[in-house]
CSV table of C-alpha atoms and ligand atoms in Angstrom, one decimal:
chain,number,residue,atom,x,y,z
A,28,MET,CA,-3.5,-22.1,15.7
A,29,ALA,CA,-6.1,-25.0,14.7
A,30,ALA,CA,-4.6,-27.2,11.4
A,31,GLN,CA,-6.1,-24.4,8.7
A,32,PHE,CA,-6.7,-25.3,5.3
A,33,GLU,CA,-3.8,-26.1,2.6
A,34,ILE,CA,-3.9,-26.5,-1.1
A,35,SER,CA,-3.8,-30.1,-1.0
A,36,ASP,CA,-0.5,-32.7,-3.7
A,37,GLY,CA,-3.2,-34.2,-3.9
A,38,ILE,CA,-5.2,-32.0,-5.8
A,39,ILE,CA,-1.9,-30.4,-8.1
A,40,ALA,CA,-1.4,-34.5,-9.6
A,41,GLU,CA,-5.3,-34.1,-10.8
A,42,HIS,CA,-5.4,-31.5,-12.1
A,43,ASN,CA,-2.0,-32.0,-14.0
A,44,ALA,CA,-3.3,-35.6,-15.1
A,45,ARG,CA,-6.0,-34.0,-16.4
A,46,GLU,CA,-3.7,-31.0,-18.5
A,47,GLN,CA,-1.2,-33.7,-19.2
A,48,ALA,CA,-1.9,-34.4,-22.7
A,49,TRP,CA,-2.2,-30.9,-23.9
A,50,VAL,CA,0.7,-29.5,-23.0
A,51,ALA,CA,2.3,-33.2,-23.7
A,52,GLU,CA,1.1,-32.6,-27.6
A,53,ASP,CA,2.5,-28.6,-27.5
A,54,PHE,CA,5.2,-29.3,-25.8
A,55,ASP,CA,6.6,-31.5,-28.6
A,56,TYR,CA,4.9,-28.3,-31.5
A,57,LEU,CA,7.5,-26.4,-29.7
A,58,ARG,CA,10.3,-28.7,-29.6
A,59,THR,CA,10.3,-29.2,-32.8
A,60,LYS,CA,9.8,-25.6,-34.1
A,61,LEU,CA,13.3,-24.7,-31.4
A,62,ARG,CA,15.1,-26.9,-32.8
A,63,ARG,CA,15.0,-25.6,-36.2
A,64,ARG,CA,15.9,-22.5,-34.4
A,65,ASN,CA,19.3,-24.1,-33.0
A,66,VAL,CA,17.3,-24.0,-29.4
A,67,ASP,CA,17.1,-26.8,-26.7
A,68,ILE,CA,13.4,-26.4,-25.2
A,69,GLU,CA,15.3,-28.3,-22.2
A,70,ASP,CA,18.0,-25.8,-21.6
A,71,LEU,CA,14.8,-23.0,-21.3
A,72,VAL,CA,13.2,-25.6,-19.1
A,73,ALA,CA,16.2,-25.5,-17.1
A,74,ARG,CA,16.4,-21.4,-16.8
A,75,ALA,CA,13.0,-21.2,-16.4
A,76,GLN,CA,12.6,-23.5,-13.3
A,77,ALA,CA,14.9,-21.4,-11.8
A,78,PHE,CA,13.8,-18.0,-12.1
A,79,ARG,CA,12.7,-16.8,-8.7
A,80,VAL,CA,11.1,-13.1,-7.4
A,81,ALA,CA,10.7,-13.1,-4.3
A,82,ILE,CA,6.7,-11.5,-3.5
A,83,PRO,CA,6.1,-8.9,-1.2
A,84,SER,CA,3.6,-9.4,2.5
A,85,TRP,CA,1.7,-6.2,1.5
A,86,GLY,CA,0.5,-7.7,-1.7
A,87,VAL,CA,-1.8,-10.9,-0.5
A,88,GLY,CA,-3.2,-8.6,1.2
A,89,THR,CA,-6.5,-6.3,-1.5
A,90,GLY,CA,-5.3,-3.1,-2.2
A,91,GLY,CA,-6.2,0.3,-2.5
A,92,THR,CA,-6.6,4.0,-3.5
A,93,ARG,CA,-7.3,7.5,-2.3
A,94,PHE,CA,-11.1,6.6,-2.5
A,95,ALA,CA,-10.9,3.1,-1.3
A,96,ARG,CA,-10.6,-0.1,-0.3
A,97,PHE,CA,-12.5,-3.2,-0.7
A,98,PRO,CA,-11.9,-6.1,0.8
A,99,GLY,CA,-12.0,-9.1,-0.5
A,100,ARG,CA,-12.8,-12.1,1.4
A,101,GLY,CA,-10.7,-13.8,3.0
A,102,GLU,CA,-8.0,-11.4,3.8
A,103,PRO,CA,-4.4,-11.9,5.5
A,104,ARG,CA,-5.1,-10.5,8.9
A,105,ASP,CA,-1.6,-10.7,10.2
A,106,ILE,CA,2.5,-11.8,9.0
A,107,PHE,CA,1.3,-15.8,9.6
A,108,GLU,CA,-1.2,-15.3,7.4
A,109,LYS,CA,0.4,-13.7,4.8
A,110,LEU,CA,2.9,-17.1,5.0
A,111,GLU,CA,0.7,-19.3,4.4
A,112,ASP,CA,-1.4,-16.8,1.5
A,113,CYS,CA,3.1,-16.8,-0.2
A,114,GLY,CA,2.9,-20.3,0.5
A,115,ALA,CA,-0.4,-21.7,-1.1
A,116,ILE,CA,1.2,-19.4,-4.4
A,117,PHE,CA,4.4,-21.0,-4.0
A,118,LYS,CA,2.7,-24.1,-3.4
A,119,LEU,CA,0.9,-23.7,-6.7
A,120,VAL,CA,4.1,-21.7,-9.6
A,121,ARG,CA,7.0,-23.0,-8.0
A,122,SER,CA,9.4,-19.7,-8.2
A,123,THR,CA,8.1,-17.5,-6.2
A,124,PRO,CA,9.8,-19.1,-2.9
A,125,ALA,CA,11.2,-15.7,-1.0
A,126,ILE,CA,8.8,-12.9,0.8
A,127,SER,CA,10.4,-9.0,1.0
A,128,LEU,CA,8.5,-7.8,4.5
A,129,HIS,CA,8.0,-5.1,5.4
A,130,ILE,CA,8.6,-3.1,8.8
A,131,PRO,CA,6.8,-2.3,11.0
A,132,TRP,CA,3.6,-3.6,8.7
A,133,ASP,CA,5.4,-7.3,9.2
A,134,GLN,CA,6.7,-6.5,13.1
A,135,PRO,CA,7.2,-9.7,14.1
A,136,ASP,CA,6.5,-10.6,17.5
A,137,ASN,CA,9.0,-13.5,17.5
A,138,ALA,CA,11.6,-13.5,15.0
A,139,ALA,CA,12.3,-17.2,15.8
A,140,LYS,CA,9.2,-18.6,15.3
A,141,LEU,CA,8.0,-17.0,12.3
A,142,LEU,CA,10.9,-18.1,10.7
A,143,GLU,CA,10.3,-21.8,11.9
A,144,PHE,CA,6.6,-20.9,10.3
A,145,ALA,CA,8.3,-19.7,7.0
A,146,ARG,CA,10.5,-22.4,6.6
A,147,ALA,CA,8.4,-25.4,7.5
A,148,ARG,CA,6.3,-23.8,4.0
A,149,GLY,CA,9.4,-23.9,2.3
A,150,LEU,CA,9.9,-20.2,2.3
A,151,HIS,CA,13.0,-17.8,3.4
A,152,PHE,CA,12.6,-14.0,3.6
A,153,ASP,CA,14.9,-11.9,0.8
A,154,ALA,CA,15.1,-7.4,1.2
A,155,ILE,CA,13.5,-5.7,4.1
A,156,ASN,CA,12.1,-2.9,3.5
A,157,SER,CA,11.5,0.2,5.7
A,158,ASN,CA,8.8,2.3,6.7
A,159,THR,CA,9.5,6.5,6.9
A,160,PHE,CA,6.4,7.3,4.8
A,161,GLN,CA,4.7,6.6,7.6
A,162,ASP,CA,3.2,8.2,11.4
A,163,GLN,CA,2.9,5.3,13.5
A,164,PRO,CA,0.8,5.4,16.9
A,165,ALA,CA,4.0,5.5,19.3
A,166,GLN,CA,5.9,7.3,16.9
A,167,LYS,CA,7.6,10.5,18.6
A,168,LEU,CA,8.2,13.1,15.5
A,169,SER,CA,6.5,13.0,12.5
A,170,TYR,CA,7.2,12.9,9.1
A,171,LYS,CA,4.7,14.4,7.7
A,172,PHE,CA,7.7,17.1,6.0
A,173,GLY,CA,9.9,14.1,5.4
A,174,SER,CA,12.3,12.0,7.2
A,175,LEU,CA,15.7,11.5,6.3
A,176,THR,CA,15.9,14.4,4.7
A,177,HIS,CA,13.6,16.3,7.4
A,178,PRO,CA,16.1,20.0,8.5
A,179,ASP,CA,15.1,18.3,12.8
A,180,PRO,CA,17.8,17.0,13.7
A,181,ALA,CA,15.6,14.6,15.6
A,182,VAL,CA,13.6,13.0,13.3
A,183,ARG,CA,16.8,12.1,11.2
A,184,ARG,CA,17.5,10.2,14.0
A,185,GLN,CA,14.5,8.4,14.8
A,186,ALA,CA,13.9,7.7,10.2
A,187,ILE,CA,17.7,6.5,11.0
A,188,ALA,CA,17.6,4.4,14.2
A,189,HIS,CA,13.7,2.8,12.6
A,190,ASN,CA,16.2,1.9,9.4
A,191,ILE,CA,19.2,0.3,11.3
A,192,GLU,CA,16.8,-1.6,13.3
A,193,CYS,CA,15.3,-2.9,10.1
A,194,ILE,CA,17.9,-4.9,9.5
A,195,GLU,CA,18.3,-6.2,13.5
A,196,ILE,CA,15.3,-7.3,11.9
A,197,GLY,CA,15.9,-8.6,9.3
A,198,ARG,CA,19.2,-9.9,10.0
A,199,ALA,CA,17.2,-11.8,12.9
A,200,LEU,CA,15.2,-14.1,9.3
A,201,GLY,CA,17.8,-14.1,7.0
A,202,SER,CA,17.4,-11.5,5.2
A,203,LYS,CA,21.0,-9.9,2.8
A,204,ALA,CA,19.4,-6.7,2.1
A,205,ILE,CA,17.3,-3.0,3.1
A,206,THR,CA,15.2,-1.5,0.9
A,207,VAL,CA,15.5,2.4,2.6
A,208,TRP,CA,12.4,4.3,-0.1
A,209,ILE,CA,11.4,7.4,1.1
A,210,GLY,CA,8.4,10.2,-0.2
A,211,ASP,CA,10.7,12.5,1.3
A,212,GLY,CA,9.8,16.2,-1.2
A,213,GLY,CA,8.0,19.3,-1.5
A,214,ASN,CA,4.3,20.2,-2.8
A,215,PHE,CA,5.1,23.5,-3.8
A,216,PRO,CA,8.3,25.8,-4.7
A,217,GLY,CA,10.3,27.6,-2.7
A,218,GLN,CA,8.7,24.7,0.4
A,219,GLN,CA,13.0,22.6,-0.2
A,220,HIS,CA,16.4,23.4,-0.9
A,221,PHE,CA,17.2,20.9,-3.4
A,222,ARG,CA,20.9,21.0,-2.7
A,223,SER,CA,20.4,21.0,1.6
A,224,VAL,CA,17.8,18.5,1.3
A,225,LEU,CA,20.1,16.1,-0.4
A,226,ALA,CA,23.0,16.2,1.3
A,227,ARG,CA,21.1,15.5,4.6
A,228,TYR,CA,19.4,12.9,2.8
A,229,LEU,CA,23.1,11.1,1.8
A,230,GLU,CA,24.9,12.1,6.0
A,231,SER,CA,21.4,10.2,6.6
A,232,MET,CA,22.2,7.1,4.2
A,233,ARG,CA,25.9,7.2,5.8
A,234,GLU,CA,24.9,6.0,9.4
A,235,ILE,CA,22.5,3.7,7.8
A,236,TYR,CA,25.5,2.8,5.4
A,237,GLN,CA,27.8,2.2,8.4
A,238,ALA,CA,25.0,-0.5,10.3
A,239,LEU,CA,25.1,-3.1,6.9
A,240,PRO,CA,26.7,-6.4,7.7
A,241,ASN,CA,29.4,-7.3,5.2
A,242,ASP,CA,27.1,-9.7,3.7
A,243,TRP,CA,24.0,-7.2,3.3
A,244,ARG,CA,22.9,-4.4,0.1
A,245,LEU,CA,21.7,-1.6,0.1
A,246,PHE,CA,18.8,-0.7,-1.9
A,247,ILE,CA,17.6,3.2,-2.8
A,248,GLU,CA,14.8,3.1,-4.9
A,249,HIS,CA,13.7,5.4,-6.5
A,250,LYS,CA,10.0,7.8,-7.4
A,251,PHE,CA,9.7,10.8,-9.7
A,252,TYR,CA,6.5,11.3,-7.9
A,253,GLU,CA,3.8,10.7,-5.0
A,254,PRO,CA,3.3,11.2,-1.9
A,255,ALA,CA,4.7,14.5,-3.2
A,256,PHE,CA,3.8,16.5,-5.5
A,257,TYR,CA,6.2,19.3,-6.2
A,258,SER,CA,9.6,17.9,-6.0
A,259,THR,CA,11.3,13.8,-5.0
A,260,VAL,CA,14.7,14.1,-3.3
A,261,ILE,CA,15.0,10.8,-5.3
A,262,ASN,CA,13.3,11.1,-7.9
A,263,ASP,CA,14.9,8.9,-10.9
A,264,TRP,CA,18.1,6.9,-11.1
A,265,GLY,CA,20.5,9.2,-12.2
A,266,ILE,CA,20.6,10.9,-7.8
A,267,SER,CA,20.0,6.9,-7.0
A,268,TYR,CA,23.7,6.6,-9.1
A,269,HIS,CA,24.3,8.7,-7.6
A,270,CYS,CA,24.0,8.1,-4.1
A,271,ALA,CA,24.9,5.0,-4.6
A,272,ARG,CA,27.9,5.7,-5.3
A,273,GLU,CA,28.9,8.0,-2.8
A,274,LEU,CA,28.0,5.6,-0.3
A,275,GLY,CA,30.0,2.8,-1.1
A,276,PRO,CA,29.7,-0.4,-2.9
A,277,GLN,CA,27.1,-2.5,-0.6
A,278,ALA,CA,25.2,-0.1,-2.3
A,279,PHE,CA,22.6,-0.1,-5.4
A,280,CYS,CA,19.8,0.8,-7.6
A,281,LEU,CA,16.5,-0.7,-7.4
A,282,VAL,CA,14.8,-0.4,-10.0
A,283,ASP,CA,10.4,-0.1,-9.2
A,284,LEU,CA,9.1,0.5,-13.4
A,285,GLY,CA,6.3,2.5,-11.7
A,286,HIS,CA,8.3,5.1,-10.7
A,287,HIS,CA,9.2,6.9,-14.3
A,288,ALA,CA,7.0,9.8,-15.8
A,289,PRO,CA,5.2,7.7,-18.6
A,290,ASN,CA,6.6,6.2,-22.1
A,291,VAL,CA,10.5,6.5,-19.9
A,292,ASN,CA,12.5,3.9,-21.8
A,293,ILE,CA,13.6,2.1,-18.6
A,294,GLU,CA,15.4,-1.0,-20.2
A,295,MET,CA,17.8,1.7,-21.3
A,296,ILE,CA,18.2,2.7,-17.1
A,297,VAL,CA,18.3,-1.2,-16.5
A,298,ALA,CA,21.6,-1.4,-19.2
A,299,ARG,CA,23.2,1.4,-18.1
A,300,LEU,CA,23.0,0.0,-14.1
A,301,ILE,CA,24.3,-3.1,-15.3
A,302,GLN,CA,26.9,-0.9,-17.2
A,303,PHE,CA,28.5,0.7,-13.8
A,304,GLY,CA,27.7,-2.3,-11.5
A,305,LYS,CA,24.9,-1.1,-9.5
A,306,LEU,CA,21.8,-1.8,-11.0
A,307,ALA,CA,20.0,-3.4,-7.1
A,308,GLY,CA,16.8,-5.6,-8.8
A,309,PHE,CA,13.6,-5.3,-9.5
A,310,HIS,CA,10.3,-4.1,-8.0
A,311,PHE,CA,8.0,-5.2,-10.7
A,312,ASN,CA,4.7,-4.2,-11.6
A,313,ASP,CA,2.6,-2.8,-15.0
A,314,SER,CA,1.2,0.6,-15.2
A,315,LYS,CA,-0.1,3.1,-17.7
A,316,TYR,CA,-0.1,6.4,-15.8
A,317,GLY,CA,1.6,6.1,-12.2
A,318,ASP,CA,2.5,4.8,-10.2
A,319,ASP,CA,-0.5,2.6,-11.2
A,320,ASP,CA,1.2,-0.6,-9.7
A,321,LEU,CA,-0.5,-2.6,-11.4
A,322,ASP,CA,0.3,-6.5,-12.6
A,323,SER,CA,3.2,-7.5,-14.3
A,324,GLY,CA,2.9,-7.8,-18.4
A,325,SER,CA,-0.8,-6.3,-18.3
A,326,ILE,CA,-0.3,-3.3,-19.3
A,327,LYS,CA,2.9,-3.0,-21.3
A,328,PRO,CA,3.9,-7.2,-22.3
A,329,PHE,CA,7.0,-6.2,-24.6
A,330,GLN,CA,8.3,-3.6,-21.5
A,331,LEU,CA,8.5,-6.3,-19.2
A,332,PHE,CA,10.0,-8.5,-22.6
A,333,LEU,CA,12.7,-5.4,-22.8
A,334,ILE,CA,13.4,-5.6,-19.4
A,335,PHE,CA,14.5,-9.0,-19.9
A,336,ASN,CA,16.0,-8.4,-23.0
A,337,GLU,CA,18.8,-6.2,-21.3
A,338,LEU,CA,19.5,-8.4,-18.1
A,339,VAL,CA,20.0,-11.9,-20.1
A,340,ASP,CA,22.0,-10.4,-22.0
A,341,ALA,CA,24.2,-9.6,-19.0
A,342,GLU,CA,23.6,-13.3,-17.8
A,343,LEU,CA,25.2,-14.6,-20.9
A,344,ASN,CA,27.8,-12.4,-20.9
A,345,ALA,CA,29.1,-12.8,-17.7
A,346,VAL,CA,29.0,-9.1,-16.4
A,347,LYS,CA,31.4,-9.0,-12.7
A,348,ASP,CA,29.1,-8.5,-10.3
A,349,PHE,CA,25.3,-9.2,-11.6
A,350,GLU,CA,23.6,-10.5,-9.4
A,351,PRO,CA,20.0,-8.2,-9.3
A,352,ALA,CA,17.2,-9.0,-7.1
A,353,TYR,CA,13.5,-10.1,-8.6
A,354,MET,CA,10.5,-9.0,-6.4
A,355,LEU,CA,7.2,-8.2,-7.1
A,356,ASP,CA,5.7,-5.0,-5.5
A,357,GLN,CA,1.4,-4.7,-6.9
A,358,SER,CA,-1.8,-3.6,-5.2
A,359,HIS,CA,-4.5,-5.8,-6.0
A,360,ASN,CA,-7.6,-3.7,-5.6
A,361,ILE,CA,-10.4,-5.3,-7.2
A,362,THR,CA,-8.8,-9.3,-8.1
A,363,ASP,CA,-7.6,-12.0,-6.0
A,364,PRO,CA,-4.3,-10.9,-4.9
A,365,VAL,CA,-3.2,-14.3,-5.3
A,366,GLU,CA,-4.3,-14.7,-8.7
A,367,SER,CA,-2.2,-11.7,-9.7
A,368,LEU,CA,1.0,-12.8,-7.8
A,369,MET,CA,0.6,-16.2,-9.4
A,370,MET,CA,0.4,-14.9,-12.8
A,371,SER,CA,2.5,-11.9,-12.6
A,372,ALA,CA,5.1,-14.0,-11.6
A,373,GLY,CA,3.8,-16.5,-14.9
A,374,GLU,CA,4.6,-13.8,-16.5
A,375,LEU,CA,8.3,-12.8,-15.5
A,376,VAL,CA,9.2,-15.9,-16.3
A,377,ARG,CA,7.7,-16.0,-19.4
A,378,ALA,CA,9.7,-13.5,-20.7
A,379,TYR,CA,12.5,-14.3,-18.9
A,380,VAL,CA,12.2,-17.4,-21.2
A,381,GLN,CA,11.1,-15.7,-24.4
A,382,ALA,CA,14.5,-12.9,-23.9
A,383,HIS,CA,16.1,-16.9,-24.0
A,384,LEU,CA,14.8,-17.1,-27.1
A,385,VAL,CA,16.7,-14.4,-29.1
A,386,ASP,CA,19.0,-14.7,-31.7
A,387,ARG,CA,21.6,-12.6,-30.1
A,388,GLN,CA,24.6,-13.8,-32.5
A,389,ALA,CA,22.4,-12.2,-34.8
A,390,LEU,CA,21.4,-9.5,-33.4
A,391,ALA,CA,24.9,-8.5,-33.2
A,392,GLN,CA,25.1,-8.6,-36.4
A,393,ALA,CA,22.3,-6.5,-37.0
A,394,GLN,CA,23.2,-3.7,-35.2
A,395,GLU,CA,27.4,-4.2,-36.1
A,396,LYS,CA,25.2,-3.7,-39.9
A,397,CYS,CA,23.3,-0.6,-38.2
A,398,ASP,CA,20.0,-2.7,-40.5
A,399,PRO,CA,17.7,-1.9,-37.6
A,400,LEU,CA,14.7,-4.2,-38.5
A,401,MET,CA,16.2,-7.3,-38.8
A,402,ALA,CA,17.2,-5.7,-35.3
A,403,LEU,CA,14.1,-5.0,-34.8
A,404,GLN,CA,12.8,-8.4,-36.1
A,405,ILE,CA,15.7,-10.5,-33.7
A,406,LEU,CA,13.8,-9.4,-30.7
A,407,LYS,CA,9.8,-9.8,-32.6
A,408,GLN,CA,10.1,-13.2,-33.1
A,409,ALA,CA,11.7,-13.9,-30.1
A,410,PHE,CA,8.7,-12.1,-28.2
A,411,THR,CA,6.0,-13.8,-30.8
A,412,THR,CA,7.1,-17.5,-29.3
A,413,ASP,CA,4.8,-18.9,-27.2
A,414,VAL,CA,5.9,-20.6,-24.2
A,415,ALA,CA,3.2,-21.1,-22.1
A,416,PRO,CA,4.1,-25.6,-22.9
A,417,ILE,CA,7.7,-24.3,-21.2
A,418,LEU,CA,6.1,-22.5,-18.4
A,419,ALA,CA,4.2,-25.4,-17.4
A,420,VAL,CA,6.4,-27.6,-18.1
A,421,ALA,CA,9.0,-25.9,-15.4
A,422,ARG,CA,6.2,-25.4,-13.3
A,423,GLN,CA,4.2,-28.9,-13.6
A,424,ARG,CA,9.1,-30.6,-13.1
A,425,SER,CA,8.7,-28.5,-10.5
A,426,GLY,CA,6.5,-29.9,-8.3
A,427,GLY,CA,4.1,-27.7,-8.9
A,428,ALA,CA,0.6,-26.7,-11.0
A,429,ILE,CA,0.4,-26.7,-15.6
A,430,ASP,CA,-2.9,-24.4,-14.9
A,431,PRO,CA,-2.3,-22.2,-11.0
A,432,ILE,CA,-5.4,-20.4,-11.5
A,433,SER,CA,-7.5,-23.0,-12.3
A,434,VAL,CA,-6.1,-25.4,-9.6
A,435,TYR,CA,-6.2,-22.1,-6.9
A,436,ARG,CA,-9.4,-22.0,-7.8
A,437,ALA,CA,-11.3,-25.5,-7.5
A,438,SER,CA,-8.7,-25.9,-3.8
A,439,GLY,CA,-11.4,-23.6,-2.7
A,440,TYR,CA,-8.7,-22.3,-0.8
A,441,ARG,CA,-10.4,-18.5,-0.6
A,442,GLN,CA,-14.2,-20.3,0.7
A,443,MET,CA,-12.1,-21.7,3.7
A,444,LYS,CA,-9.6,-18.8,4.6
A,445,ASP,CA,-12.6,-17.0,4.4
A,446,LYS,CA,-14.0,-19.3,7.4
A,447,GLU,CA,-10.6,-19.5,9.0
A,448,ARG,CA,-10.1,-15.5,9.5
A,449,PRO,CA,-13.4,-13.7,9.7
A,450,ALA,CA,-13.1,-9.8,9.0
A,451,THR,CA,-12.0,-7.5,11.4
A,452,THR,CA,-13.3,-4.5,10.6
A,453,GLY,CA,-9.7,-2.0,10.6
A,454,MET,CA,-7.6,-4.3,9.3
A,455,ALA,CA,-3.9,-2.8,8.5
A,456,VAL,CA,-2.6,-5.1,5.5
A,457,GLY,CA,-0.9,-2.6,3.8
A,458,ILE,CA,-0.5,1.0,2.3
A,459,VAL,CA,-4.3,2.4,2.7
B,524,LIG,C1,6.2,2.9,-3.2
B,524,LIG,C2,7.0,1.7,-3.5
B,524,LIG,C3,8.1,1.2,-1.9
B,524,LIG,C4,7.4,1.0,-1.1
B,524,LIG,C5,5.8,0.8,-1.2
B,524,LIG,C6,4.7,-0.2,-0.8
B,524,LIG,O1,5.5,3.8,-4.1
B,524,LIG,O2,7.0,1.3,-4.8
B,524,LIG,O3,8.7,0.0,-2.4
B,524,LIG,O4,7.6,0.4,0.0
B,524,LIG,O5,5.6,1.1,-2.4
B,525,LIG,MN1,8.0,-0.2,-5.2
C-alpha cells in the first residue's frame, strides 16, 4: 500500500510556535489565579496529560439517521483507513491512544497485521463491541425478534457464539473487555413475557461470562429504548446492575449518556455504580431528546462536569476497584468526524480538569452545614474556570497541537484523504 498522507510533526511545531505567546500569557495568568486558591497548575497539567479516552472505530466515518446519511469526503473505507484517522486524532490531541472496535464492522482478516498497523501509530485496542442488533449477509438465523433473549434457543446460541468469537478477536488484538449492548425488546404490549426474556438474557450472558479470560471485564450497556419502542430488556442501570451482580466479579455496568430518558440524573447513577463497585465506564456523547449521539459537552456541558465531579471524587478518595473505561460513542452526521472527535476528547479533559478544581473540603463543609447555595457556588466556581490554557499546554507538552482543529485544517488532511480514498458506493462504515 503506497505511503498514505500523514500530518507532519513540522506543521504542529510551526503552529504551536505561532500560538506560544498567548498560551504562555494566559497560562501564567491562570497560574496566579489558581495559586490564590492553593491550587498548583502543574498538578492539573499532569492530570490532563494522563487523561485517556478511547475513540469508537465507527465514529471516524460519517453517521446518519434513518432518513439520510450525507457521506463526507475521504471517508475511511476499511479498518486500516479508520486507524489512519484515529492516528491523526491521537497525533494532535495526545489523549486518545485507544480504539474501541465493533465486530463485524471491523472484523480483521489478519489480527497481527492490524495490531502492527495500530502500534506504528501509537494506538492500541480498548473494549471490543459485539453486534447482535443487525443481521449479517451470511447469518443463518435473524435477530429480528431478539438475540440473547430470543425465544428460539438456536438464535440465542448463535448470538452467544458471536460474542465468544468477539472475545477471541479481542484477545488477538490485546483488548481486555467486551461491551455487550443488545437491542432486544418489544414494540407491542404482550409481545414479550418480561420475566422470561430476562431469565433468557442471564442464561445467555452466563455462557459469555464463562468464556471471559481471567483478566477481562464484561461491560453491560443499558438503553431505555430504540430499536425497540415499547419495552427494552436491559433498559436501565437498575437491571444492568442486577445482571452484573448475578454474573459475577468480572461484570460491570457501562453508562452511555444518551441511553437515559431526558432529565434523568445520570451523575447520581454514576455515584451509585461507583459505590456498588460496578461502574464499567462510559460511552460519552450528548443529546437533547433521544439517543442523539451528539458531540460530548455540546448540549449539556454542566451535566458532563457533574459526572466528572463524581468520578474525581472517587479518584481522590481512592475508591476500591475504581477503574472506569472512558470511550466516546458518537455519530457525526454533519461535521468532519475527525474534528468532532478531537473537540469531544478536549471537552472530556476540560470537564475532568475542572472537576479537579472543586474545593472538596469546602464542599463537604457546605454539605454538612446544609448550605446548598454555598455547595452550588463551589461547584460553579470550578465549572466556570477557563482551563483552556491548561488543556493547550498539556497537549503541547505531550507532543500534540495547542490548537488541534486549526492544525488539522491547515494540514489539508481531509483533502489528501479525499484523493487517496476515492468514494466507493455501498461503503459500510457503521450504523447506517
Ligand atoms: C447503541 C450503542 C452501542 C453501540 C452502538 C454503536 O445505541 O450506543 O454502544 O454498539 O451504539
Ligand atoms: Mn454506546
